[in-house]
mmCIF file of C-alpha atoms in Angstrom:
data_model
loop_
_atom_site.group_PDB
_atom_site.id
_atom_site.type_symbol
_atom_site.label_atom_id
_atom_site.label_comp_id
_atom_site.label_asym_id
_atom_site.label_seq_id
_atom_site.Cartn_x
_atom_site.Cartn_y
_atom_site.Cartn_z
ATOM 1 C CA UNK A 1 -25.540 59.203 -62.318
ATOM 2 C CA UNK A 2 -26.863 61.174 -65.225
ATOM 3 C CA UNK A 3 -23.903 63.540 -65.358
ATOM 4 C CA UNK A 4 -21.086 61.407 -66.819
ATOM 5 C CA UNK A 5 -17.961 60.740 -64.808
ATOM 6 C CA UNK A 6 -15.862 62.353 -67.518
ATOM 7 C CA UNK A 7 -17.527 65.708 -66.860
ATOM 8 C CA UNK A 8 -16.444 65.681 -63.227
ATOM 9 C CA UNK A 9 -12.939 64.575 -64.147
ATOM 10 C CA UNK A 10 -12.639 67.267 -66.811
ATOM 11 C CA UNK A 11 -13.786 69.943 -64.351
ATOM 12 C CA UNK A 12 -11.267 68.626 -61.847
ATOM 13 C CA UNK A 13 -8.464 68.712 -64.441
ATOM 14 C CA UNK A 14 -9.322 72.300 -65.408
ATOM 15 C CA UNK A 15 -9.324 73.452 -61.778
ATOM 16 C CA UNK A 16 -6.034 71.659 -61.093
ATOM 17 C CA UNK A 17 -4.366 73.318 -64.087
ATOM 18 C CA UNK A 18 -5.681 76.710 -62.980
ATOM 19 C CA UNK A 19 -4.047 76.040 -59.616
ATOM 20 C CA UNK A 20 -0.692 75.075 -61.100
ATOM 21 C CA UNK A 21 -0.790 78.164 -63.306
ATOM 22 C CA UNK A 22 -1.443 80.327 -60.277
ATOM 23 C CA UNK A 23 1.431 78.790 -58.315
ATOM 24 C CA UNK A 24 3.838 79.233 -61.209
ATOM 25 C CA UNK A 25 2.764 82.678 -62.421
ATOM 26 C CA UNK A 26 1.745 84.682 -59.361
ATOM 27 C CA UNK A 27 4.373 86.075 -56.989
ATOM 28 C CA UNK A 28 2.116 87.103 -54.125
ATOM 29 C CA UNK A 29 2.606 84.394 -51.481
ATOM 30 C CA UNK A 30 -1.024 84.647 -50.363
ATOM 31 C CA UNK A 31 -2.299 83.996 -53.894
ATOM 32 C CA UNK A 32 0.112 81.070 -54.204
ATOM 33 C CA UNK A 33 -1.488 79.585 -51.079
ATOM 34 C CA UNK A 34 -4.962 80.037 -52.530
ATOM 35 C CA UNK A 35 -3.844 78.309 -55.730
ATOM 36 C CA UNK A 36 -2.599 75.364 -53.677
ATOM 37 C CA UNK A 37 -6.042 75.195 -52.072
ATOM 38 C CA UNK A 38 -7.521 75.179 -55.584
ATOM 39 C CA UNK A 39 -5.392 72.172 -56.526
ATOM 40 C CA UNK A 40 -6.336 70.308 -53.346
ATOM 41 C CA UNK A 41 -10.003 70.895 -54.110
ATOM 42 C CA UNK A 42 -9.602 69.636 -57.655
ATOM 43 C CA UNK A 43 -8.141 66.404 -56.319
ATOM 44 C CA UNK A 44 -10.960 66.175 -53.768
ATOM 45 C CA UNK A 45 -13.499 66.360 -56.587
ATOM 46 C CA UNK A 46 -11.773 63.442 -58.309
ATOM 47 C CA UNK A 47 -11.851 61.429 -55.089
ATOM 48 C CA UNK A 48 -15.570 62.040 -54.576
ATOM 49 C CA UNK A 49 -16.406 61.313 -58.232
ATOM 50 C CA UNK A 50 -14.606 57.968 -58.164
ATOM 51 C CA UNK A 51 -16.109 57.125 -54.774
ATOM 52 C CA UNK A 52 -19.542 57.684 -56.280
ATOM 53 C CA UNK A 53 -18.781 55.621 -59.357
ATOM 54 C CA UNK A 54 -17.334 52.653 -57.489
ATOM 55 C CA UNK A 55 -19.685 53.100 -54.508
ATOM 56 C CA UNK A 56 -16.643 52.990 -52.210
ATOM 57 C CA UNK A 57 -16.829 55.160 -49.098
ATOM 58 C CA UNK A 58 -13.021 55.171 -48.777
ATOM 59 C CA UNK A 59 -12.794 57.916 -51.406
ATOM 60 C CA UNK A 60 -14.827 60.242 -49.228
ATOM 61 C CA UNK A 61 -12.655 59.388 -46.233
ATOM 62 C CA UNK A 62 -9.611 60.417 -48.256
ATOM 63 C CA UNK A 63 -11.292 63.776 -48.824
ATOM 64 C CA UNK A 64 -11.850 64.073 -45.071
ATOM 65 C CA UNK A 65 -8.142 63.612 -44.385
ATOM 66 C CA UNK A 66 -7.188 65.983 -47.200
ATOM 67 C CA UNK A 67 -9.382 68.670 -45.627
ATOM 68 C CA UNK A 68 -7.754 68.141 -42.212
ATOM 69 C CA UNK A 69 -4.239 68.367 -43.625
ATOM 70 C CA UNK A 70 -5.185 71.371 -45.767
ATOM 71 C CA UNK A 71 -6.439 73.224 -42.705
ATOM 72 C CA UNK A 72 -3.177 72.556 -40.842
ATOM 73 C CA UNK A 73 -1.166 73.526 -43.916
ATOM 74 C CA UNK A 74 -2.977 76.857 -44.226
ATOM 75 C CA UNK A 75 -2.534 77.658 -40.535
ATOM 76 C CA UNK A 76 1.201 76.923 -40.531
ATOM 77 C CA UNK A 77 1.747 78.519 -43.940
ATOM 78 C CA UNK A 78 -0.009 81.743 -43.050
ATOM 79 C CA UNK A 79 1.921 81.909 -39.750
ATOM 80 C CA UNK A 80 5.159 81.597 -41.725
ATOM 81 C CA UNK A 81 3.889 84.272 -44.119
ATOM 82 C CA UNK A 82 3.230 86.669 -41.229
ATOM 83 C CA UNK A 83 6.660 85.886 -39.744
ATOM 84 C CA UNK A 84 8.348 86.619 -43.095
ATOM 85 C CA UNK A 85 6.373 89.818 -43.395
ATOM 86 C CA UNK A 86 7.477 90.918 -39.921
ATOM 87 C CA UNK A 87 11.176 90.450 -40.608
ATOM 88 C CA UNK A 88 11.443 91.250 -44.331
ATOM 89 C CA UNK A 89 8.438 93.515 -44.961
ATOM 90 C CA UNK A 90 7.386 91.727 -48.122
ATOM 91 C CA UNK A 91 5.014 89.025 -49.339
ATOM 92 C CA UNK A 92 6.690 88.739 -52.757
ATOM 93 C CA UNK A 93 8.150 85.242 -52.964
ATOM 94 C CA UNK A 94 10.809 86.429 -55.406
ATOM 95 C CA UNK A 95 12.174 88.703 -52.649
ATOM 96 C CA UNK A 96 12.622 85.822 -50.206
ATOM 97 C CA UNK A 97 15.755 84.351 -51.769
ATOM 98 C CA UNK A 98 18.083 83.728 -48.825
ATOM 99 C CA UNK A 99 18.871 80.265 -50.176
ATOM 100 C CA UNK A 100 19.847 81.606 -53.573
ATOM 101 C CA UNK A 101 23.238 80.285 -54.666
ATOM 102 C CA UNK B 1 -32.289 63.555 -64.961
ATOM 103 C CA UNK B 2 -32.075 66.864 -66.726
ATOM 104 C CA UNK B 3 -32.195 68.837 -63.484
ATOM 105 C CA UNK B 4 -28.936 67.249 -62.339
ATOM 106 C CA UNK B 5 -27.210 68.220 -65.563
ATOM 107 C CA UNK B 6 -28.409 71.820 -65.279
ATOM 108 C CA UNK B 7 -27.216 72.061 -61.664
ATOM 109 C CA UNK B 8 -23.872 70.549 -62.623
ATOM 110 C CA UNK B 9 -23.394 73.004 -65.498
ATOM 111 C CA UNK B 10 -24.048 75.986 -63.234
ATOM 112 C CA UNK B 11 -21.768 74.627 -60.495
ATOM 113 C CA UNK B 12 -19.006 73.914 -63.004
ATOM 114 C CA UNK B 13 -19.263 77.394 -64.514
ATOM 115 C CA UNK B 14 -19.140 78.901 -61.028
ATOM 116 C CA UNK B 15 -16.114 76.839 -60.080
ATOM 117 C CA UNK B 16 -14.237 77.734 -63.272
ATOM 118 C CA UNK B 17 -15.091 81.436 -62.951
ATOM 119 C CA UNK B 18 -13.928 81.381 -59.334
ATOM 120 C CA UNK B 19 -10.731 79.576 -60.284
ATOM 121 C CA UNK B 20 -9.986 82.206 -62.915
ATOM 122 C CA UNK B 21 -10.639 84.877 -60.309
ATOM 123 C CA UNK B 22 -8.225 83.256 -57.841
ATOM 124 C CA UNK B 23 -5.457 83.140 -60.414
ATOM 125 C CA UNK B 24 -6.044 86.327 -62.364
ATOM 126 C CA UNK B 25 -7.390 88.972 -59.995
ATOM 127 C CA UNK B 26 -5.000 91.595 -58.674
ATOM 128 C CA UNK B 27 -6.939 92.402 -55.505
ATOM 129 C CA UNK B 28 -6.242 89.919 -52.676
ATOM 130 C CA UNK B 29 -9.750 90.285 -51.255
ATOM 131 C CA UNK B 30 -11.170 89.396 -54.649
ATOM 132 C CA UNK B 31 -8.863 86.348 -54.792
ATOM 133 C CA UNK B 32 -10.182 85.141 -51.445
ATOM 134 C CA UNK B 33 -13.821 85.675 -52.406
ATOM 135 C CA UNK B 34 -13.251 83.861 -55.711
ATOM 136 C CA UNK B 35 -11.864 80.964 -53.692
ATOM 137 C CA UNK B 36 -15.096 81.049 -51.687
ATOM 138 C CA UNK B 37 -17.071 80.780 -54.943
ATOM 139 C CA UNK B 38 -15.018 77.751 -55.998
ATOM 140 C CA UNK B 39 -15.543 76.035 -52.656
ATOM 141 C CA UNK B 40 -19.293 76.656 -52.684
ATOM 142 C CA UNK B 41 -19.659 75.377 -56.235
ATOM 143 C CA UNK B 42 -17.685 72.258 -55.406
ATOM 144 C CA UNK B 43 -19.924 71.636 -52.394
ATOM 145 C CA UNK B 44 -22.864 71.587 -54.821
ATOM 146 C CA UNK B 45 -21.132 69.022 -57.038
ATOM 147 C CA UNK B 46 -20.418 66.902 -53.939
ATOM 148 C CA UNK B 47 -24.146 66.881 -53.246
ATOM 149 C CA UNK B 48 -24.756 65.666 -56.806
ATOM 150 C CA UNK B 49 -22.218 62.889 -56.173
ATOM 151 C CA UNK B 50 -24.059 61.596 -53.074
ATOM 152 C CA UNK B 51 -21.456 62.924 -50.633
ATOM 153 C CA UNK B 52 -23.609 64.907 -48.223
ATOM 154 C CA UNK B 53 -21.208 64.749 -45.298
ATOM 155 C CA UNK B 54 -18.272 65.897 -47.421
ATOM 156 C CA UNK B 55 -20.353 68.776 -48.803
ATOM 157 C CA UNK B 56 -21.189 69.985 -45.286
ATOM 158 C CA UNK B 57 -17.548 69.540 -44.249
ATOM 159 C CA UNK B 58 -16.490 71.597 -47.254
ATOM 160 C CA UNK B 59 -18.798 74.469 -46.324
ATOM 161 C CA UNK B 60 -17.905 74.452 -42.623
ATOM 162 C CA UNK B 61 -14.149 73.864 -42.741
ATOM 163 C CA UNK B 62 -13.125 75.365 -46.067
ATOM 164 C CA UNK B 63 -15.606 78.163 -46.615
ATOM 165 C CA UNK B 64 -16.133 78.853 -42.946
ATOM 166 C CA UNK B 65 -12.643 78.578 -41.500
ATOM 167 C CA UNK B 66 -9.956 78.624 -44.174
ATOM 168 C CA UNK B 67 -11.348 81.480 -46.285
ATOM 169 C CA UNK B 68 -11.918 83.527 -43.127
ATOM 170 C CA UNK B 69 -8.292 82.885 -42.171
ATOM 171 C CA UNK B 70 -7.194 84.125 -45.594
ATOM 172 C CA UNK B 71 -9.347 87.219 -45.184
ATOM 173 C CA UNK B 72 -7.788 87.897 -41.768
ATOM 174 C CA UNK B 73 -4.309 87.763 -43.274
ATOM 175 C CA UNK B 74 -5.415 90.056 -46.103
ATOM 176 C CA UNK B 75 -6.699 92.449 -43.458
ATOM 177 C CA UNK B 76 -3.406 92.326 -41.534
ATOM 178 C CA UNK B 77 -1.181 92.824 -44.571
ATOM 179 C CA UNK B 78 -3.365 94.913 -46.821
ATOM 180 C CA UNK B 79 -0.999 97.867 -47.131
ATOM 181 C CA UNK B 80 1.812 95.757 -48.525
ATOM 182 C CA UNK B 81 -0.112 93.307 -50.641
ATOM 183 C CA UNK B 82 -0.236 95.559 -53.681
ATOM 184 C CA UNK B 83 3.452 96.475 -53.626
ATOM 185 C CA UNK B 84 5.515 94.128 -55.767
ATOM 186 C CA UNK B 85 9.091 94.562 -56.838
ATOM 187 C CA UNK B 86 9.701 94.494 -60.598
ATOM 188 C CA UNK B 87 9.561 91.088 -62.238
ATOM 189 C CA UNK B 88 12.999 89.517 -62.509
ATOM 190 C CA UNK B 89 11.939 86.323 -64.264
ATOM 191 C CA UNK B 90 10.070 87.548 -67.321
ATOM 192 C CA UNK B 91 10.158 84.183 -69.086
ATOM 193 C CA UNK B 92 8.485 82.429 -66.166
ATOM 194 C CA UNK B 93 4.899 83.400 -66.983
ATOM 195 C CA UNK B 94 4.717 82.234 -70.620
ATOM 196 C CA UNK B 95 6.660 79.044 -69.886
ATOM 197 C CA UNK B 96 4.361 78.268 -66.942
ATOM 198 C CA UNK B 97 1.223 78.793 -69.023
ATOM 199 C CA UNK B 98 2.596 76.614 -71.834
ATOM 200 C CA UNK B 99 3.548 73.783 -69.491
ATOM 201 C CA UNK B 100 0.177 73.966 -67.713
ATOM 202 C CA UNK B 101 -1.667 73.789 -71.042
ATOM 203 C CA UNK B 102 0.386 70.737 -72.042
ATOM 204 C CA UNK B 103 -0.420 69.112 -68.701
ATOM 205 C CA UNK B 104 -4.130 69.846 -69.154
ATOM 206 C CA UNK B 105 -4.124 68.226 -72.612
ATOM 207 C CA UNK B 106 -2.348 65.190 -71.188
ATOM 208 C CA UNK B 107 -4.939 64.827 -68.405
ATOM 209 C CA UNK B 108 -7.893 65.295 -70.760
ATOM 210 C CA UNK B 109 -6.466 62.609 -73.072
ATOM 211 C CA UNK B 110 -6.558 60.091 -70.233
ATOM 212 C CA UNK B 111 -10.327 60.611 -69.870
ATOM 213 C CA UNK B 112 -10.867 58.253 -72.814
ATOM 214 C CA UNK B 113 -10.162 55.362 -70.483
ATOM 215 C CA UNK B 114 -12.840 56.288 -67.958
ATOM 216 C CA UNK B 115 -15.582 53.712 -67.748
ATOM 217 C CA UNK B 116 -18.958 55.184 -67.095
ATOM 218 C CA UNK B 117 -21.190 52.531 -65.595
ATOM 219 C CA UNK B 118 -22.379 53.724 -62.202
ATOM 220 C CA UNK B 119 -25.043 51.915 -60.260
ATOM 221 C CA UNK B 120 -27.585 54.133 -58.504
ATOM 222 C CA UNK B 121 -26.312 55.012 -55.058
ATOM 223 C CA UNK B 122 -28.007 53.408 -52.065
ATOM 224 C CA UNK B 123 -29.776 55.879 -49.834
ATOM 225 C CA UNK B 124 -27.283 55.642 -46.973
ATOM 226 C CA UNK B 125 -24.197 56.178 -49.163
ATOM 227 C CA UNK B 126 -22.236 59.255 -48.094
ATOM 228 C CA UNK B 127 -24.327 60.119 -45.069
ATOM 229 C CA UNK B 128 -22.762 61.056 -41.752
ATOM 230 C CA UNK B 129 -23.604 57.602 -40.428
ATOM 231 C CA UNK B 130 -21.839 55.610 -43.155
ATOM 232 C CA UNK B 131 -18.798 57.912 -43.264
ATOM 233 C CA UNK B 132 -18.549 57.917 -39.480
ATOM 234 C CA UNK B 133 -18.883 54.148 -39.282
ATOM 235 C CA UNK B 134 -15.955 53.677 -41.662
ATOM 236 C CA UNK B 135 -13.991 56.428 -39.917
ATOM 237 C CA UNK B 136 -14.257 54.871 -36.473
ATOM 238 C CA UNK B 137 -13.738 51.249 -37.477
ATOM 239 C CA UNK B 138 -11.330 50.571 -40.317
ATOM 240 C CA UNK B 139 -9.876 54.112 -40.366
ATOM 241 C CA UNK B 140 -9.528 54.661 -36.613
ATOM 242 C CA UNK B 141 -5.729 54.896 -36.659
ATOM 243 C CA UNK B 142 -5.586 57.537 -39.454
ATOM 244 C CA UNK B 143 -8.311 59.430 -37.593
ATOM 245 C CA UNK B 144 -6.170 59.584 -34.439
ATOM 246 C CA UNK B 145 -3.123 60.586 -36.490
ATOM 247 C CA UNK B 146 -5.194 63.393 -38.022
ATOM 248 C CA UNK B 147 -5.992 64.711 -34.553
ATOM 249 C CA UNK B 148 -2.277 64.666 -33.688
ATOM 250 C CA UNK B 149 -1.573 66.597 -36.906
ATOM 251 C CA UNK B 150 -4.140 69.204 -35.880
ATOM 252 C CA UNK B 151 -2.470 69.526 -32.472
ATOM 253 C CA UNK B 152 0.925 69.955 -34.126
ATOM 254 C CA UNK B 153 -0.566 72.637 -36.372
ATOM 255 C CA UNK B 154 -1.977 74.570 -33.418
ATOM 256 C CA UNK B 155 1.344 74.459 -31.537
ATOM 257 C CA UNK B 156 3.287 75.399 -34.678
ATOM 258 C CA UNK B 157 1.055 78.401 -35.346
ATOM 259 C CA UNK B 158 1.539 79.654 -31.785
ATOM 260 C CA UNK B 159 5.312 79.125 -31.852
ATOM 261 C CA UNK B 160 5.837 80.698 -35.277
ATOM 262 C CA UNK B 161 3.432 83.550 -34.726
ATOM 263 C CA UNK B 162 4.848 84.526 -31.331
ATOM 264 C CA UNK B 163 7.044 87.640 -31.295
ATOM 265 C CA UNK B 164 10.749 87.031 -30.772
ATOM 266 C CA UNK B 165 11.552 85.957 -27.235
ATOM 267 C CA UNK B 166 12.907 88.491 -24.789
ATOM 268 C CA UNK B 167 16.573 88.303 -23.735
ATOM 269 C CA UNK B 168 17.127 85.991 -20.773
ATOM 270 C CA UNK B 169 18.734 88.580 -18.474
ATOM 271 C CA UNK B 170 16.018 91.023 -17.505
ATOM 272 C CA UNK B 171 17.078 94.667 -17.721
ATOM 273 C CA UNK B 172 17.397 96.576 -14.419
ATOM 274 C CA UNK B 173 14.308 98.353 -13.288
ATOM 275 C CA UNK B 174 15.820 101.796 -13.456
ATOM 276 C CA UNK B 175 16.372 101.578 -17.213
ATOM 277 C CA UNK B 176 14.052 103.554 -19.384
ATOM 278 C CA UNK B 177 11.163 101.563 -20.831
ATOM 279 C CA UNK B 178 11.437 100.828 -24.518
ATOM 280 C CA UNK B 179 9.461 103.311 -26.582
ATOM 281 C CA UNK B 180 6.068 102.229 -27.774
ATOM 282 C CA UNK B 181 6.069 100.983 -31.327
ATOM 283 C CA UNK B 182 9.759 100.100 -31.392
ATOM 284 C CA UNK B 183 10.663 97.130 -33.577
ATOM 285 C CA UNK B 184 10.571 93.903 -31.661
ATOM 286 C CA UNK B 185 13.943 92.621 -32.831
#
């Protein structure tokens, strides 16, 4: 592996932080979902990098299961988003504050 | 090899540019296409890391299915996506950026402990055969659970996405039909 492991981990850390920033800063629910996908992909990169370094196939299997769960999460999340949009006419997560004290 | 480093640099730059686009762009279509750029670049890095099957999975499932789903939702909601009410939490943005930067520094500091002695990968590492062999032997139970999760997701999407159910007592036939385009609730 001529590219050092640290390079992959640093790229993964940068992508993960971009994702957290997006979740915390943006108010469009769709963009928040995309930022969550960004974080999941950053973690996947870490899994694959460590699987390559330790030559352990289990890391790649973890990525497989992450992809499956991410697909289900997007389907259910976007269905909820459409349902919220139907009843409240907004995708701004600051406007969906029924549980506000 | 130098070629690997060059490919990695381009993939990393593409991934970071796409990530910035996902977070910073104001147009939802541009967000989704930036996400596509990130996913494609990461598939390239997976190839560099001897994970061929995962790279193909990434392109098919993420780039092929999930991004298309995002684009469908953008298409359905596009009128409203630009309209945002005024920001009520003005301190949230700067605090979030500061905390994220602190978290990034913390994670980069831990990289000192990474050991960097990788043996060359055997030829069959990461192929469909080796991943599938592990998946159907020692990981058979999680594999079945994953299929149940997918089924639950399909049913949940249908149940949530269905319009509100009609009242149980059907209206008499002589009543006037509801006007087209009336709200469903």
